[in-house]
Amino acid sequence: MKTIKGPAIFLAQFIGDQPPFNSLAAICQWASGLGYKGVQLPTLDSRFIDLQKAAESQTYADEVKGIVNAAGLEITELSTHLQGQLVAVNPVYDQLFDGFAPEAYRNSPRARQQWAVQQLKYAAQASKNLGLTAHATFSGALLWPMVYPWPQRPAGLVEAGFAELAKRWTPILNVFDECGVDLCYEVHPGEDLHDGISYEMFLEKVGQHPRACLLYDPSHFVLQCLDYLAYLDIYHERIRMFHVKDAEFNPTGRQGVYGGYQNWTDRAGRFRSPGDGQVDFKAIFSKLAQYDFPGWAVLEWECALKHPEDGARESAKFIKDHIIRVTDKAFDDFAAAGSDAALNRAMLGL
């Protein structure tokens, strides 16, 4: 069995304009000081990593890696969540998602998508140059407006949507395969891949592609009332990344899963800092150890109540305390009688 690596921290929610959150070197020193061992890097802010340059220049990739290593940290994975979202956008969301792309690609869905696809391909090569084996992204969504349909969905719409999604992602998956990197979709409301069944539908359309893997984040399953522990039993062979994020779901007589258009603080389902919500992390870490999860335990901090710096500080210890150092011994070894082939046969009456 493998001991999960960590604790690590996803930097996306902490990047800002004030020190120590405005440069890679400074934010890494901050994270290291809190006890983190790794950082997961978003890829849209060139102050932290120039994705194209990291893909095209091994020297530059080594420089980025060196900055992180100098703080006593490792890069766990890169993230293209926002770019992945733009691989597949239903037209109803065009204006809202334009903000995820550089200004030059806005108001042109085709150009925006082409830019996003190229970003993913850069991410594959950059990950290879950085010595990484997994990458985080979103699937995008062509069908999400029809997730709870009224009026009824036209027959064949879902099949056509997943066929198109697979058509867009298969060439990207092939590039990741060439680079030896698993592409891990964060299964997430708002994406066409938002639960186990939708992931299986996609997997079928991409021919069970070996690089179409998963980022496991239990918080999104709490808010969907999905069994996040059974999910591990079902999909553990495809899970290559893990976000440690907590959530709580407290339905009332006035609202439930859909939240009544309320802000995060007032929703029945809301994200919380690790340990403050309802996720059973002891069971999760046990199952991940049981299934030889090969990756990192990475904090993704999102909380409707707590200050992010407090959440980051507390979560380093929280993750460290939950990581199970796996044993190389059986607890009942002291009672072992040794191995005797003749005795075994005799006990079986042979």
C-alpha positions as a Markdown table, in Angstrom:
| # | Residue | x | y | z |
|---|---|---|---|---|
| 1 | Met | 0.0 | 0.0 | 0.0 |
| 2 | Lys | 1.0 | 3.6 | -0.5 |
| 3 | Thr | 1.0 | 6.5 | 1.9 |
| 4 | Ile | -0.9 | 9.5 | 0.5 |
| 5 | Lys | 1.4 | 12.5 | -0.1 |
| 6 | Gly | 0.7 | 15.8 | 1.6 |
| 7 | Pro | -0.5 | 18.1 | 2.8 |
| 8 | Ala | -0.7 | 20.2 | -0.3 |
| 9 | Ile | -2.6 | 23.4 | -1.2 |
| 10 | Phe | -4.4 | 24.6 | -4.4 |
| 11 | Leu | -3.2 | 28.2 | -4.8 |
| 12 | Ala | -6.1 | 29.4 | -6.9 |
| 13 | Gln | -8.2 | 30.8 | -4.0 |
| 14 | Phe | -5.2 | 32.5 | -2.4 |
| 15 | Ile | -3.6 | 34.4 | -5.3 |
| 16 | Gly | -3.9 | 38.2 | -5.0 |
| 17 | Asp | -2.2 | 41.5 | -5.4 |
| 18 | Gln | -0.6 | 41.9 | -2.0 |
| 19 | Pro | 2.4 | 40.0 | -0.6 |
| 20 | Pro | 2.9 | 37.1 | 0.0 |
| 21 | Phe | 0.1 | 36.2 | -2.5 |
| 22 | Asn | 1.4 | 38.0 | -5.5 |
| 23 | Ser | 4.4 | 36.0 | -6.6 |
| 24 | Leu | 5.3 | 32.3 | -6.9 |
| 25 | Ala | 8.3 | 32.5 | -4.6 |
| 26 | Ala | 6.5 | 34.4 | -1.9 |
| 27 | Ile | 3.3 | 32.3 | -1.9 |
| 28 | Cys | 5.4 | 29.2 | -1.7 |
| 29 | Gln | 7.3 | 30.4 | 1.3 |
| 30 | Trp | 4.0 | 31.3 | 2.9 |
| 31 | Ala | 2.6 | 27.8 | 2.2 |
| 32 | Ser | 5.8 | 26.1 | 3.4 |
| 33 | Gly | 5.6 | 28.1 | 6.6 |
| 34 | Leu | 2.2 | 26.7 | 7.3 |
| 35 | Gly | 3.4 | 23.1 | 7.0 |
| 36 | Tyr | 2.4 | 22.3 | 3.4 |
| 37 | Lys | 4.6 | 20.0 | 1.3 |
| 38 | Gly | 3.2 | 20.7 | -2.1 |
| 39 | Val | 1.4 | 23.3 | -4.2 |
| 40 | Gln | -1.2 | 22.8 | -7.0 |
| 41 | Leu | -0.8 | 25.6 | -9.6 |
| 42 | Pro | -3.5 | 27.3 | -11.6 |
| 43 | Thr | -2.3 | 28.3 | -15.0 |
| 44 | Leu | -4.0 | 31.5 | -16.1 |
| 45 | Asp | -1.8 | 33.9 | -14.1 |
| 46 | Ser | 1.7 | 34.3 | -15.7 |
| 47 | Arg | 3.1 | 35.7 | -12.4 |
| 48 | Phe | 3.0 | 32.1 | -11.2 |
| 49 | Ile | 3.5 | 30.1 | -14.4 |
| 50 | Asp | 3.5 | 30.9 | -18.1 |
| 51 | Leu | 1.8 | 27.8 | -19.4 |
| 52 | Gln | 2.9 | 28.1 | -23.0 |
| 53 | Lys | 6.5 | 28.8 | -22.0 |
| 54 | Ala | 6.5 | 25.9 | -19.6 |
| 55 | Ala | 5.3 | 23.7 | -22.5 |
| 56 | Glu | 7.9 | 24.9 | -25.0 |
| 57 | Ser | 10.9 | 25.5 | -22.8 |
| 58 | Gln | 12.4 | 22.8 | -20.5 |
| 59 | Thr | 14.7 | 25.4 | -19.1 |
| 60 | Tyr | 11.8 | 27.6 | -18.0 |
| 61 | Ala | 9.9 | 24.6 | -16.6 |
| 62 | Asp | 13.0 | 23.8 | -14.5 |
| 63 | Glu | 13.1 | 27.4 | -13.3 |
| 64 | Val | 9.5 | 27.2 | -12.1 |
| 65 | Lys | 10.1 | 23.9 | -10.4 |
| 66 | Gly | 13.3 | 25.3 | -8.8 |
| 67 | Ile | 11.4 | 28.3 | -7.3 |
| 68 | Val | 8.9 | 25.9 | -5.7 |
| 69 | Asn | 11.6 | 23.4 | -4.6 |
| 70 | Ala | 13.6 | 26.3 | -3.0 |
| 71 | Ala | 10.7 | 26.8 | -0.5 |
| 72 | Gly | 10.8 | 23.1 | 0.4 |
| 73 | Leu | 7.8 | 22.2 | -1.7 |
| 74 | Glu | 6.8 | 20.1 | -4.7 |
| 75 | Ile | 4.4 | 20.9 | -7.5 |
| 76 | Thr | 1.6 | 18.4 | -7.2 |
| 77 | Glu | -0.3 | 19.1 | -10.4 |
| 78 | Leu | -1.2 | 22.0 | -12.7 |
| 79 | Ser | -4.9 | 23.1 | -13.1 |
| 80 | Thr | -6.8 | 24.2 | -16.2 |
| 81 | His | -10.2 | 24.4 | -14.6 |
| 82 | Leu | -11.2 | 27.6 | -16.4 |
| 83 | Gln | -9.7 | 26.7 | -19.7 |
| 84 | Gly | -11.3 | 23.2 | -19.6 |
| 85 | Gln | -14.7 | 24.9 | -19.0 |
| 86 | Leu | -14.3 | 26.7 | -22.3 |
| 87 | Val | -13.8 | 23.5 | -24.3 |
| 88 | Ala | -17.6 | 23.0 | -24.2 |
| 89 | Val | -19.9 | 25.9 | -23.5 |
| 90 | Asn | -23.7 | 26.0 | -24.2 |
| 91 | Pro | -24.6 | 29.2 | -26.0 |
| 92 | Val | -26.7 | 30.3 | -23.1 |
| 93 | Tyr | -23.5 | 30.8 | -21.1 |
| 94 | Asp | -21.4 | 32.5 | -23.8 |
| 95 | Gln | -21.4 | 36.0 | -22.2 |
| 96 | Leu | -20.8 | 34.7 | -18.7 |
| 97 | Phe | -17.9 | 32.5 | -19.6 |
| 98 | Asp | -16.2 | 35.0 | -21.9 |
| 99 | Gly | -14.5 | 36.4 | -18.8 |
| 100 | Phe | -12.5 | 33.1 | -18.5 |
| 101 | Ala | -10.7 | 33.9 | -21.7 |
| 102 | Pro | -8.2 | 36.6 | -22.7 |
| 103 | Glu | -10.0 | 39.7 | -24.1 |
| 104 | Ala | -8.8 | 38.9 | -27.7 |
| 105 | Tyr | -11.0 | 35.7 | -27.7 |
| 106 | Arg | -14.2 | 37.1 | -26.3 |
| 107 | Asn | -17.4 | 37.5 | -28.3 |
| 108 | Ser | -16.1 | 34.7 | -30.6 |
| 109 | Pro | -17.1 | 31.3 | -29.2 |
| 110 | Arg | -15.2 | 29.4 | -31.9 |
| 111 | Ala | -11.9 | 31.3 | -31.3 |
| 112 | Arg | -12.4 | 31.0 | -27.5 |
| 113 | Gln | -12.8 | 27.2 | -27.8 |
| 114 | Gln | -9.7 | 26.9 | -30.0 |
| 115 | Trp | -7.7 | 28.9 | -27.5 |
| 116 | Ala | -9.0 | 26.6 | -24.7 |
| 117 | Val | -8.1 | 23.4 | -26.5 |
| 118 | Gln | -4.6 | 24.8 | -27.2 |
| 119 | Gln | -4.2 | 25.6 | -23.5 |
| 120 | Leu | -5.0 | 22.0 | -22.6 |
| 121 | Lys | -2.4 | 20.8 | -25.0 |
| 122 | Tyr | 0.1 | 23.2 | -23.5 |
| 123 | Ala | -0.8 | 21.8 | -20.1 |
| 124 | Ala | -0.1 | 18.3 | -21.1 |
| 125 | Gln | 3.4 | 19.1 | -22.3 |
| 126 | Ala | 4.1 | 21.5 | -19.4 |
| 127 | Ser | 3.1 | 18.8 | -17.0 |
| 128 | Lys | 5.5 | 16.4 | -18.7 |
| 129 | Asn | 8.3 | 19.0 | -18.6 |
| 130 | Leu | 7.7 | 19.5 | -14.8 |
| 131 | Gly | 7.7 | 15.7 | -14.2 |
| 132 | Leu | 4.1 | 15.5 | -13.2 |
| 133 | Thr | 1.8 | 12.6 | -13.9 |
| 134 | Ala | -1.7 | 14.1 | -13.3 |
| 135 | His | -3.6 | 17.2 | -14.3 |
| 136 | Ala | -6.8 | 18.9 | -13.1 |
| 137 | Thr | -9.5 | 20.3 | -15.3 |
| 138 | Phe | -13.3 | 20.7 | -15.9 |
| 139 | Ser | -15.2 | 19.0 | -18.8 |
| 140 | Gly | -17.2 | 22.0 | -19.8 |
| 141 | Ala | -21.0 | 21.7 | -20.3 |
| 142 | Leu | -23.1 | 21.5 | -23.4 |
| 143 | Leu | -26.1 | 19.9 | -21.6 |
| 144 | Trp | -26.2 | 21.6 | -18.1 |
| 145 | Pro | -29.2 | 23.8 | -19.0 |
| 146 | Met | -31.1 | 20.6 | -19.5 |
| 147 | Val | -30.1 | 18.9 | -16.3 |
| 148 | Tyr | -33.6 | 19.2 | -14.8 |
| 149 | Pro | -35.6 | 19.7 | -18.0 |
| 150 | Trp | -38.8 | 21.7 | -18.5 |
| 151 | Pro | -40.0 | 21.4 | -21.1 |
| 152 | Gln | -38.9 | 17.9 | -21.7 |
| 153 | Arg | -35.6 | 17.2 | -23.5 |
| 154 | Pro | -35.9 | 16.3 | -27.2 |
| 155 | Ala | -35.2 | 12.6 | -27.8 |
| 156 | Gly | -31.5 | 12.0 | -28.5 |
| 157 | Leu | -30.3 | 15.4 | -27.2 |
| 158 | Val | -28.2 | 13.9 | -24.3 |
| 159 | Glu | -26.6 | 11.3 | -26.7 |
| 160 | Ala | -25.8 | 14.0 | -29.2 |
| 161 | Gly | -24.3 | 16.2 | -26.4 |
| 162 | Phe | -22.0 | 13.5 | -25.1 |
| 163 | Ala | -21.0 | 12.5 | -28.6 |
| 164 | Glu | -19.9 | 16.1 | -29.2 |
| 165 | Leu | -18.2 | 16.4 | -25.8 |
| 166 | Ala | -16.2 | 13.3 | -26.6 |
| 167 | Lys | -15.3 | 14.6 | -30.1 |
| 168 | Arg | -13.8 | 17.7 | -28.5 |
| 169 | Trp | -11.9 | 16.0 | -25.7 |
| 170 | Thr | -10.6 | 12.9 | -27.5 |
| 171 | Pro | -7.7 | 14.7 | -29.3 |
| 172 | Ile | -6.8 | 16.4 | -26.0 |
| 173 | Leu | -6.8 | 13.1 | -24.2 |
| 174 | Asn | -4.5 | 11.7 | -26.9 |
| 175 | Val | -2.0 | 14.5 | -26.3 |
| 176 | Phe | -2.1 | 13.8 | -22.6 |
| 177 | Asp | -1.5 | 10.1 | -23.4 |
| 178 | Glu | 1.5 | 11.0 | -25.5 |
| 179 | Cys | 2.9 | 13.0 | -22.6 |
| 180 | Gly | 2.3 | 10.3 | -20.0 |
| 181 | Val | -0.1 | 12.4 | -18.0 |
| 182 | Asp | -3.6 | 11.5 | -16.6 |
| 183 | Leu | -6.2 | 14.1 | -17.3 |
| 184 | Cys | -8.4 | 14.3 | -14.2 |
| 185 | Tyr | -11.9 | 15.8 | -14.6 |
| 186 | Glu | -13.3 | 17.3 | -11.4 |
| 187 | Val | -16.8 | 15.9 | -11.3 |
| 188 | His | -18.8 | 19.1 | -10.4 |
| 189 | Pro | -22.2 | 20.6 | -10.7 |
| 190 | Gly | -22.3 | 22.9 | -13.7 |
| 191 | Glu | -20.3 | 20.4 | -15.8 |
| 192 | Asp | -21.6 | 17.7 | -18.0 |
| 193 | Leu | -19.5 | 15.4 | -15.9 |
| 194 | His | -21.2 | 16.0 | -12.6 |
| 195 | Asp | -21.8 | 12.6 | -11.1 |
| 196 | Gly | -20.8 | 8.9 | -11.7 |
| 197 | Ile | -23.4 | 8.2 | -14.3 |
| 198 | Ser | -22.5 | 11.2 | -16.4 |
| 199 | Tyr | -18.8 | 10.3 | -16.1 |
| 200 | Glu | -19.6 | 6.8 | -17.3 |
| 201 | Met | -21.5 | 8.1 | -20.3 |
| 202 | Phe | -18.5 | 10.2 | -21.3 |
| 203 | Leu | -16.1 | 7.4 | -20.7 |
| 204 | Glu | -18.1 | 5.2 | -23.1 |
| 205 | Lys | -18.0 | 7.9 | -25.8 |
| 206 | Val | -14.2 | 8.3 | -25.5 |
| 207 | Gly | -13.7 | 4.5 | -25.8 |
| 208 | Gln | -12.7 | 4.0 | -22.1 |
| 209 | His | -9.7 | 6.2 | -22.8 |
| 210 | Pro | -7.0 | 5.4 | -20.2 |
| 211 | Arg | -6.2 | 9.0 | -19.6 |
| 212 | Ala | -9.9 | 10.1 | -18.9 |
| 213 | Cys | -9.4 | 10.0 | -15.1 |
| 214 | Leu | -11.0 | 11.7 | -12.1 |
| 215 | Leu | -10.3 | 14.4 | -9.5 |
| 216 | Tyr | -12.2 | 13.3 | -6.3 |
| 217 | Asp | -13.8 | 16.2 | -4.3 |
| 218 | Pro | -16.4 | 14.9 | -1.8 |
| 219 | Ser | -17.8 | 18.4 | -1.1 |
| 220 | His | -19.7 | 18.4 | -4.5 |
| 221 | Phe | -21.2 | 15.1 | -3.7 |
| 222 | Val | -22.5 | 16.2 | -0.3 |
| 223 | Leu | -24.4 | 19.0 | -2.0 |
| 224 | Gln | -25.9 | 16.5 | -4.5 |
| 225 | Cys | -26.8 | 14.0 | -1.8 |
| 226 | Leu | -24.6 | 11.4 | -3.5 |
| 227 | Asp | -22.8 | 8.7 | -1.6 |
| 228 | Tyr | -19.2 | 9.9 | -1.7 |
| 229 | Leu | -17.8 | 6.8 | 0.0 |
| 230 | Ala | -19.5 | 4.4 | -2.4 |
| 231 | Tyr | -18.2 | 6.5 | -5.2 |
| 232 | Leu | -14.7 | 5.6 | -4.1 |
| 233 | Asp | -15.5 | 1.9 | -4.1 |
| 234 | Ile | -16.8 | 2.2 | -7.7 |
| 235 | Tyr | -14.3 | 4.6 | -9.3 |
| 236 | His | -11.1 | 4.2 | -7.3 |
| 237 | Glu | -9.2 | 2.8 | -10.3 |
| 238 | Arg | -9.8 | 6.1 | -12.1 |
| 239 | Ile | -9.1 | 8.5 | -9.3 |
| 240 | Arg | -5.8 | 10.2 | -9.6 |
| 241 | Met | -6.3 | 13.4 | -7.7 |
| 242 | Phe | -8.0 | 14.4 | -4.4 |
| 243 | His | -9.2 | 17.8 | -3.2 |
| 244 | Val | -9.7 | 18.0 | 0.5 |
| 245 | Lys | -12.8 | 20.2 | 0.7 |
| 246 | Asp | -15.7 | 20.1 | 3.2 |
| 247 | Ala | -19.4 | 20.9 | 2.8 |
| 248 | Glu | -22.6 | 20.7 | 4.7 |
| 249 | Phe | -26.2 | 20.2 | 3.5 |
| 250 | Asn | -28.9 | 21.4 | 5.9 |
| 251 | Pro | -32.3 | 21.4 | 4.1 |
| 252 | Thr | -35.2 | 23.2 | 5.6 |
| 253 | Gly | -38.9 | 23.6 | 4.8 |
| 254 | Arg | -38.0 | 26.5 | 2.6 |
| 255 | Gln | -35.0 | 25.3 | 0.5 |
| 256 | Gly | -33.0 | 22.2 | -0.5 |
| 257 | Val | -30.5 | 21.3 | -3.2 |
| 258 | Tyr | -31.2 | 24.2 | -5.5 |
| 259 | Gly | -30.7 | 26.8 | -2.8 |
| 260 | Gly | -33.5 | 29.2 | -3.6 |
| 261 | Tyr | -31.2 | 31.7 | -5.4 |
| 262 | Gln | -29.5 | 32.5 | -2.1 |
| 263 | Asn | -25.9 | 33.5 | -1.6 |
| 264 | Trp | -23.4 | 30.9 | -0.3 |
| 265 | Thr | -23.9 | 31.9 | 3.3 |
| 266 | Asp | -27.7 | 31.4 | 3.2 |
| 267 | Arg | -27.9 | 28.2 | 1.1 |
| 268 | Ala | -28.9 | 24.9 | 2.6 |
| 269 | Gly | -25.8 | 23.4 | 0.9 |
| 270 | Arg | -22.6 | 25.3 | 1.4 |
| 271 | Phe | -18.9 | 24.7 | 1.3 |
| 272 | Arg | -16.9 | 24.8 | 4.6 |
| 273 | Ser | -13.3 | 24.7 | 5.7 |
| 274 | Pro | -12.1 | 21.1 | 6.3 |
| 275 | Gly | -13.4 | 19.8 | 9.6 |
| 276 | Asp | -16.2 | 22.3 | 9.9 |
| 277 | Gly | -18.6 | 20.5 | 7.6 |
| 278 | Gln | -20.2 | 17.1 | 7.3 |
| 279 | Val | -17.7 | 15.1 | 5.2 |
| 280 | Asp | -16.3 | 12.0 | 6.9 |
| 281 | Phe | -12.7 | 12.5 | 6.1 |
| 282 | Lys | -11.5 | 9.6 | 8.3 |
| 283 | Ala | -13.5 | 7.2 | 6.1 |
| 284 | Ile | -12.2 | 8.8 | 2.9 |
| 285 | Phe | -8.6 | 8.7 | 3.9 |
| 286 | Ser | -9.0 | 5.1 | 5.0 |
| 287 | Lys | -10.5 | 4.1 | 1.6 |
| 288 | Leu | -7.9 | 5.9 | -0.3 |
| 289 | Ala | -5.2 | 4.1 | 1.6 |
| 290 | Gln | -7.0 | 0.8 | 1.1 |
| 291 | Tyr | -7.1 | 1.4 | -2.7 |
| 292 | Asp | -3.5 | 2.6 | -3.0 |
| 293 | Phe | -4.3 | 6.1 | -4.1 |
| 294 | Pro | -1.1 | 7.3 | -5.8 |
| 295 | Gly | -1.4 | 11.1 | -5.4 |
| 296 | Trp | -1.6 | 14.0 | -3.1 |
| 297 | Ala | -4.1 | 15.2 | -0.5 |
| 298 | Val | -4.6 | 18.8 | -1.7 |
| 299 | Leu | -6.6 | 21.5 | 0.2 |
| 300 | Glu | -9.0 | 23.4 | -2.0 |
| 301 | Trp | -10.2 | 26.0 | 0.4 |
| 302 | Glu | -13.7 | 27.4 | -0.1 |
| 303 | Cys | -15.8 | 28.4 | 2.9 |
| 304 | Ala | -18.8 | 30.6 | 3.3 |
| 305 | Leu | -17.8 | 31.7 | 6.8 |
| 306 | Lys | -14.1 | 31.3 | 7.7 |
| 307 | His | -11.3 | 33.6 | 6.7 |
| 308 | Pro | -9.1 | 31.9 | 4.0 |
| 309 | Glu | -5.8 | 32.4 | 5.9 |
| 310 | Asp | -7.3 | 30.7 | 9.0 |
| 311 | Gly | -8.6 | 27.9 | 6.8 |
| 312 | Ala | -5.2 | 27.4 | 5.2 |
| 313 | Arg | -3.4 | 27.3 | 8.5 |
| 314 | Glu | -5.8 | 24.9 | 10.2 |
| 315 | Ser | -6.1 | 22.7 | 7.1 |
| 316 | Ala | -2.4 | 21.9 | 6.9 |
| 317 | Lys | -2.6 | 20.2 | 10.3 |
| 318 | Phe | -6.0 | 18.7 | 9.5 |
| 319 | Ile | -4.7 | 17.0 | 6.4 |
| 320 | Lys | -1.5 | 15.9 | 8.1 |
| 321 | Asp | -3.4 | 14.3 | 10.9 |
| 322 | His | -5.7 | 12.4 | 8.5 |
| 323 | Ile | -3.0 | 10.9 | 6.3 |
| 324 | Ile | -2.6 | 7.3 | 7.2 |
| 325 | Arg | 1.0 | 6.1 | 7.2 |
| 326 | Val | 0.3 | 2.6 | 5.8 |
| 327 | Thr | 1.7 | -0.4 | 7.5 |
| 328 | Asp | 4.1 | -3.0 | 6.0 |
| 329 | Lys | 3.1 | -5.6 | 8.6 |
| 330 | Ala | -0.1 | -7.5 | 9.5 |
| 331 | Phe | -1.3 | -6.8 | 13.0 |
| 332 | Asp | -1.6 | -10.5 | 13.8 |
| 333 | Asp | 2.0 | -11.4 | 12.6 |
| 334 | Phe | 2.9 | -12.1 | 16.2 |
| 335 | Ala | 0.7 | -15.2 | 16.0 |
| 336 | Ala | 1.9 | -16.5 | 12.7 |
| 337 | Ala | 2.8 | -20.2 | 12.6 |
| 338 | Gly | 5.1 | -19.9 | 9.6 |
| 339 | Ser | 4.8 | -21.6 | 6.3 |
| 340 | Asp | 4.8 | -25.4 | 6.0 |
| 341 | Ala | 3.5 | -26.9 | 2.7 |
| 342 | Ala | 3.2 | -30.4 | 4.2 |
| 343 | Leu | 1.2 | -29.1 | 7.2 |
| 344 | Asn | -1.1 | -27.2 | 4.9 |
| 345 | Arg | -1.8 | -30.3 | 2.9 |
| 346 | Ala | -2.4 | -32.3 | 6.0 |
| 347 | Met | -4.9 | -29.8 | 7.4 |
| 348 | Leu | -6.8 | -30.1 | 4.1 |
| 349 | Gly | -6.8 | -33.8 | 4.4 |
| 350 | Leu | -4.7 | -34.2 | 1.3 |
